[in-house]
Short mmCIF file of C-alpha atoms in Angstrom, two decimals:
data_model
loop_
_atom_site.label_atom_id
_atom_site.label_comp_id
_atom_site.label_asym_id
_atom_site.label_seq_id
_atom_site.Cartn_x
_atom_site.Cartn_y
_atom_site.Cartn_z
CA MET A 1 53.86 -2.67 246.24
CA GLU A 2 57.05 -0.76 245.55
CA ARG A 3 57.51 0.18 241.89
CA MET A 4 60.92 0.66 240.29
CA VAL A 5 61.44 2.88 237.27
CA ARG A 6 65.03 2.71 236.11
CA VAL A 7 67.36 3.44 233.20
CA PHE A 8 70.82 2.15 232.29
CA TRP A 9 73.62 3.13 229.91
CA GLY A 10 77.29 2.53 229.18
CA PRO A 11 80.36 4.74 229.63
CA ARG A 12 79.72 8.47 229.16
CA LYS A 13 82.19 10.96 230.60
CA GLU A 14 80.43 13.82 232.38
CA THR A 15 81.62 16.21 235.06
CA PRO A 16 79.79 16.55 238.40
CA GLN A 17 78.53 19.91 237.15
CA GLU A 18 77.06 18.32 234.01
CA LEU A 19 75.48 15.54 236.06
CA ALA A 20 73.99 18.12 238.43
CA GLY A 21 72.01 19.59 235.55
CA ARG A 22 70.46 16.19 234.82
CA TRP A 23 69.74 15.55 238.50
CA LYS A 24 68.08 18.95 238.90
CA ALA A 25 65.89 18.41 235.83
CA MET A 26 64.80 15.04 237.20
CA LEU A 27 64.07 16.26 240.74
CA ASP A 28 62.26 19.33 239.40
CA ALA A 29 60.00 17.09 237.27
CA LEU A 30 58.86 14.76 240.04
CA PRO A 31 56.40 17.02 241.93
CA ALA A 32 54.27 17.50 238.82
CA LEU A 33 54.34 13.78 238.00
CA LEU A 34 53.59 12.63 241.56
CA PRO A 35 51.43 15.45 242.98
CA ALA A 36 49.67 13.21 245.52
CA ALA A 37 52.98 12.15 247.07
CA PHE A 38 53.93 15.54 248.45
CA SER A 39 51.87 18.60 249.31
CA ALA A 40 54.48 21.28 248.66
CA PRO A 41 53.13 24.61 247.38
CA ALA A 42 52.83 24.80 243.63
CA GLY A 43 56.19 25.35 242.00
CA GLN A 44 58.15 24.50 245.14
CA PRO A 45 60.69 21.64 245.11
CA TRP A 46 60.47 18.63 247.37
CA THR A 47 62.76 18.28 250.38
CA TRP A 48 65.38 15.58 249.85
CA THR A 49 67.65 13.72 252.27
CA ARG A 50 71.03 12.52 251.05
CA HIS A 51 72.29 9.13 252.23
CA HIS A 52 75.93 8.17 251.85
CA ALA A 53 78.42 5.72 253.29
CA SER A 54 80.57 8.28 255.09
CA GLY A 55 78.48 10.54 257.27
CA ARG A 56 74.97 10.92 258.60
CA PRO A 57 71.99 11.60 256.31
CA ALA A 58 71.62 15.29 255.60
CA GLU A 59 69.13 17.53 253.83
CA LEU A 60 70.07 18.39 250.26
CA ARG A 61 68.44 21.25 248.39
CA PRO A 62 67.65 20.32 244.77
CA ASP A 63 69.39 23.34 243.29
CA GLU A 64 72.20 22.93 240.82
CA ALA A 65 74.93 24.35 243.06
CA ASP A 66 74.19 22.02 245.99
CA LEU A 67 73.74 19.02 243.71
CA ALA A 68 77.04 19.75 241.97
CA ALA A 69 78.82 20.08 245.33
CA ALA A 70 77.41 16.75 246.54
CA LEU A 71 78.35 15.02 243.30
CA GLN A 72 81.84 16.53 243.38
CA GLU A 73 82.25 15.27 246.94
CA ASP A 74 81.27 11.76 245.88
CA HIS A 75 83.52 11.95 242.81
CA ASP A 76 86.49 12.92 244.96
CA SER A 77 85.85 10.32 247.68
CA PRO A 78 88.47 7.58 248.00
CA GLN A 79 85.56 5.14 248.01
CA THR A 80 84.56 6.20 244.48
CA SER A 81 86.38 4.54 241.63
CA ASP A 82 84.46 6.02 238.69
CA GLY A 83 81.88 8.72 238.01
CA ALA A 84 79.70 10.31 240.68
CA GLY A 85 76.41 9.40 242.28
CA LEU A 86 73.75 10.26 244.84
CA SER A 87 71.23 8.37 246.96
CA LEU A 88 68.23 10.48 248.00
CA SER A 89 64.91 10.02 249.74
CA SER A 90 62.03 12.44 250.18
CA ARG A 91 59.68 13.06 253.10
CA ALA A 92 56.47 12.26 251.27
CA GLU A 93 52.83 12.29 252.29
CA PRO A 94 51.67 9.50 254.66
CA GLY A 95 51.61 6.19 252.84
CA TRP A 96 54.09 7.27 250.17
CA GLU A 97 57.80 6.44 250.05
CA ILE A 98 59.99 8.01 247.36
CA SER A 99 63.70 7.47 246.75
CA VAL A 100 66.08 7.91 243.85
CA SER A 101 69.66 6.79 243.43
CA GLY A 102 72.05 6.81 240.55
CA ARG A 103 75.57 7.03 239.26
CA GLY A 104 76.77 8.60 236.04
CA GLY A 105 79.72 10.25 234.38
CA GLY A 106 81.83 7.10 234.52
CA GLU A 107 84.26 5.89 231.89
CA SER A 108 84.69 2.30 233.09
CA GLU A 109 84.28 -0.28 230.33
CA TYR A 110 82.83 -2.74 232.83
CA VAL A 111 80.45 -0.72 235.05
CA THR A 112 76.96 0.17 233.85
CA GLN A 113 75.65 3.64 234.70
CA ALA A 114 72.14 3.79 236.13
CA VAL A 115 69.38 5.81 237.78
CA VAL A 116 66.71 4.01 239.85
CA LEU A 117 63.53 5.71 241.06
CA LYS A 118 61.54 3.77 243.68
CA VAL A 119 57.94 4.64 244.49
CA ALA A 120 55.95 2.84 247.19
CA PRO A 121 52.38 4.23 247.02
CA PRO A 122 49.45 3.76 249.39
CA ASP A 123 46.97 1.03 248.46
CA GLY A 124 44.92 2.07 245.49
CA ALA A 125 47.06 5.06 244.50
CA GLU A 126 48.12 5.33 240.88
CA VAL A 127 51.76 5.66 239.87
CA PRO A 128 52.26 7.21 236.38
CA GLU A 129 54.99 4.79 235.38
CA ALA A 130 54.91 5.68 231.68
CA ALA A 131 55.39 9.38 232.38
CA LEU A 132 58.14 8.65 234.91
CA LEU A 133 60.03 6.36 232.52
CA ALA A 134 59.67 8.86 229.66
CA MET A 135 61.02 11.61 231.92
CA LEU A 136 64.06 9.53 232.92
CA ALA A 137 64.71 8.54 229.32
CA ASP A 138 64.53 12.13 228.09
CA ILE A 139 66.85 13.43 230.81
CA TRP A 140 69.43 10.63 231.04
CA GLU A 141 69.59 9.45 227.37
CA PRO A 142 69.98 5.79 228.39
CA ASP A 143 70.51 2.56 226.50
CA PHE A 144 67.44 0.87 227.97
CA GLY A 145 65.00 1.25 230.83
CA GLU A 146 61.94 -0.25 232.42
CA ALA A 147 59.12 0.02 234.95
CA THR A 148 59.16 -3.11 237.09
CA ASP A 149 58.96 -4.56 240.60
CA ASP A 150 60.50 -7.40 242.58
CA GLU A 151 57.73 -9.85 241.64
CA LEU A 152 58.34 -9.28 237.94
CA LEU A 153 62.11 -9.57 238.28
CA ASP A 154 61.71 -12.85 240.20
CA ALA A 155 59.42 -14.17 237.47
CA LEU A 156 61.93 -13.28 234.74
CA GLU A 157 64.69 -14.98 236.70
CA ASP A 158 62.68 -18.13 237.43
CA ARG A 159 60.95 -18.55 234.06
CA ALA A 160 63.22 -16.92 231.50
CA GLY A 161 66.77 -17.13 232.88
CA PHE A 162 67.18 -13.42 233.54
CA ASP A 163 70.32 -12.71 235.61
CA TYR A 164 71.27 -9.12 236.42
CA THR A 165 74.67 -10.29 237.71
CA LEU A 166 75.53 -11.18 234.11
CA SER A 167 74.52 -7.69 232.90
CA HIS A 168 71.37 -9.04 231.25
CA VAL A 169 69.00 -6.43 229.87
CA SER A 170 65.32 -6.62 230.84
CA VAL A 171 61.92 -5.02 230.35
CA GLY A 172 59.04 -4.83 232.78
CA ARG A 173 55.47 -3.60 232.38
CA LEU A 174 57.03 -0.80 230.34
CA GLY A 175 60.30 -0.74 228.50
CA TYR A 176 62.49 1.93 226.97
CA LEU A 177 64.76 0.94 224.07
CA SER A 178 67.42 3.15 222.51
CA PRO A 179 67.20 3.44 218.70
CA GLY A 180 69.62 0.55 218.08
CA ARG A 181 67.61 -1.74 220.33
CA ALA A 182 64.23 -0.55 219.03
CA ALA A 183 65.31 -1.39 215.47
CA LEU A 184 65.70 -5.04 216.54
CA ALA A 185 62.37 -5.34 218.36
CA PRO A 186 59.96 -7.74 216.61
CA ALA A 187 56.59 -6.43 215.48
CA GLY A 188 53.76 -6.91 217.91
CA VAL A 189 55.79 -6.76 221.11
CA GLY A 190 54.43 -3.92 223.18
CA VAL A 191 52.69 -0.76 222.04
CA ALA A 192 54.60 2.43 221.36
CA GLY A 193 53.64 4.77 224.17
CA LYS A 194 54.24 8.32 225.32
CA ALA A 195 56.22 10.42 222.86
CA LEU A 196 59.82 11.16 223.82
CA ARG A 197 61.76 14.36 223.20
CA ARG A 198 64.86 12.36 222.39
CA ALA A 199 65.42 9.29 220.20
CA GLY A 200 64.25 5.89 221.35
CA VAL A 201 60.98 4.04 221.90
CA LEU A 202 58.81 3.63 224.99
CA LEU A 203 56.94 0.30 224.89
CA GLY A 204 53.83 -0.58 226.85
CA ILE A 205 54.27 -4.30 227.53
CA ALA A 206 51.45 -5.22 229.93
CA PRO A 207 49.29 -3.74 232.72
CA PRO A 208 50.09 -4.49 236.37
CA GLY A 209 49.52 -8.10 237.34
CA GLU A 210 49.98 -9.65 233.89
CA ILE A 211 53.29 -11.34 234.63
CA GLU A 212 53.08 -13.98 231.88
CA ALA A 213 52.70 -11.29 229.23
CA VAL A 214 55.88 -9.59 230.47
CA VAL A 215 57.81 -12.87 230.51
CA ASP A 216 56.66 -13.62 226.95
CA ALA A 217 57.63 -10.15 225.71
CA TYR A 218 61.01 -10.40 227.43
CA VAL A 219 61.76 -13.72 225.71
CA ARG A 220 60.70 -12.43 222.30
CA LEU A 221 62.74 -9.23 222.62
CA ARG A 222 65.76 -11.14 223.94
CA ASP A 223 65.64 -13.73 221.17
CA ALA A 224 65.41 -10.95 218.56
CA GLY A 225 68.58 -9.32 219.91
CA ALA A 226 66.87 -6.21 221.27
CA LEU A 227 68.02 -7.05 224.81
CA GLU A 228 71.59 -8.01 223.97
CA PRO A 229 73.96 -6.74 226.68
CA LEU A 230 76.49 -4.09 225.72
CA PRO A 231 79.71 -5.87 224.78
CA ARG A 232 82.40 -6.14 227.47
CA PRO A 233 84.57 -4.17 227.49
CA MET A 234 81.93 -1.55 226.72
CA GLY A 235 83.11 0.77 223.99
CA ARG A 236 79.93 2.81 223.66
CA THR A 237 77.08 4.29 225.68
CA VAL A 238 74.17 2.58 223.87
CA LEU A 239 73.76 -0.49 221.68
#
């Protein structure tokens, strides 16, 4: 089953060069966190393919100069209205599929910034979701984040009224809450997990397969105000 580890935040002006530093830190971290997914020599980066609307997929080296050039190109595209983003996939080991997409640096008061990492592992392979979510939270300084999958999102929609089209905030098996959100979380919902370098709390909600526990935690966090959407128009990056 494909896993999604993703983080979201509000307006935060950043140049393509500044975003490239975050992208490089993220791409550099993945080989150590997912060593079974790619057999590159120790210390060597993965090979990434860039996908974009105008043009054929092309290899993109994960160095800061090439990342900044790609982000600048997207920023300057007439198809881009705000910020800059990338959509990448990696040629992983057989049975593994890895992709990451995201957009940041925007100043729109109505468009949420996000980074989404998708990992489809072979049957039986472990995916270190907590470490991946902690890494994304440390690098991107988001408002909230989660480790989830399509089955969980469908359950939240069907049983708890979750609707991403209305900018609803959610949590999955794991959740990341910025300090303002964490302060509103009721006691007993999730277990504080891996320590973060930056502010915020990583919550362990439930192990894989325990959908009802995730739905219950979502409802309790939502009702306590910890999952309140950023106000529209958004005047800040985090709650």
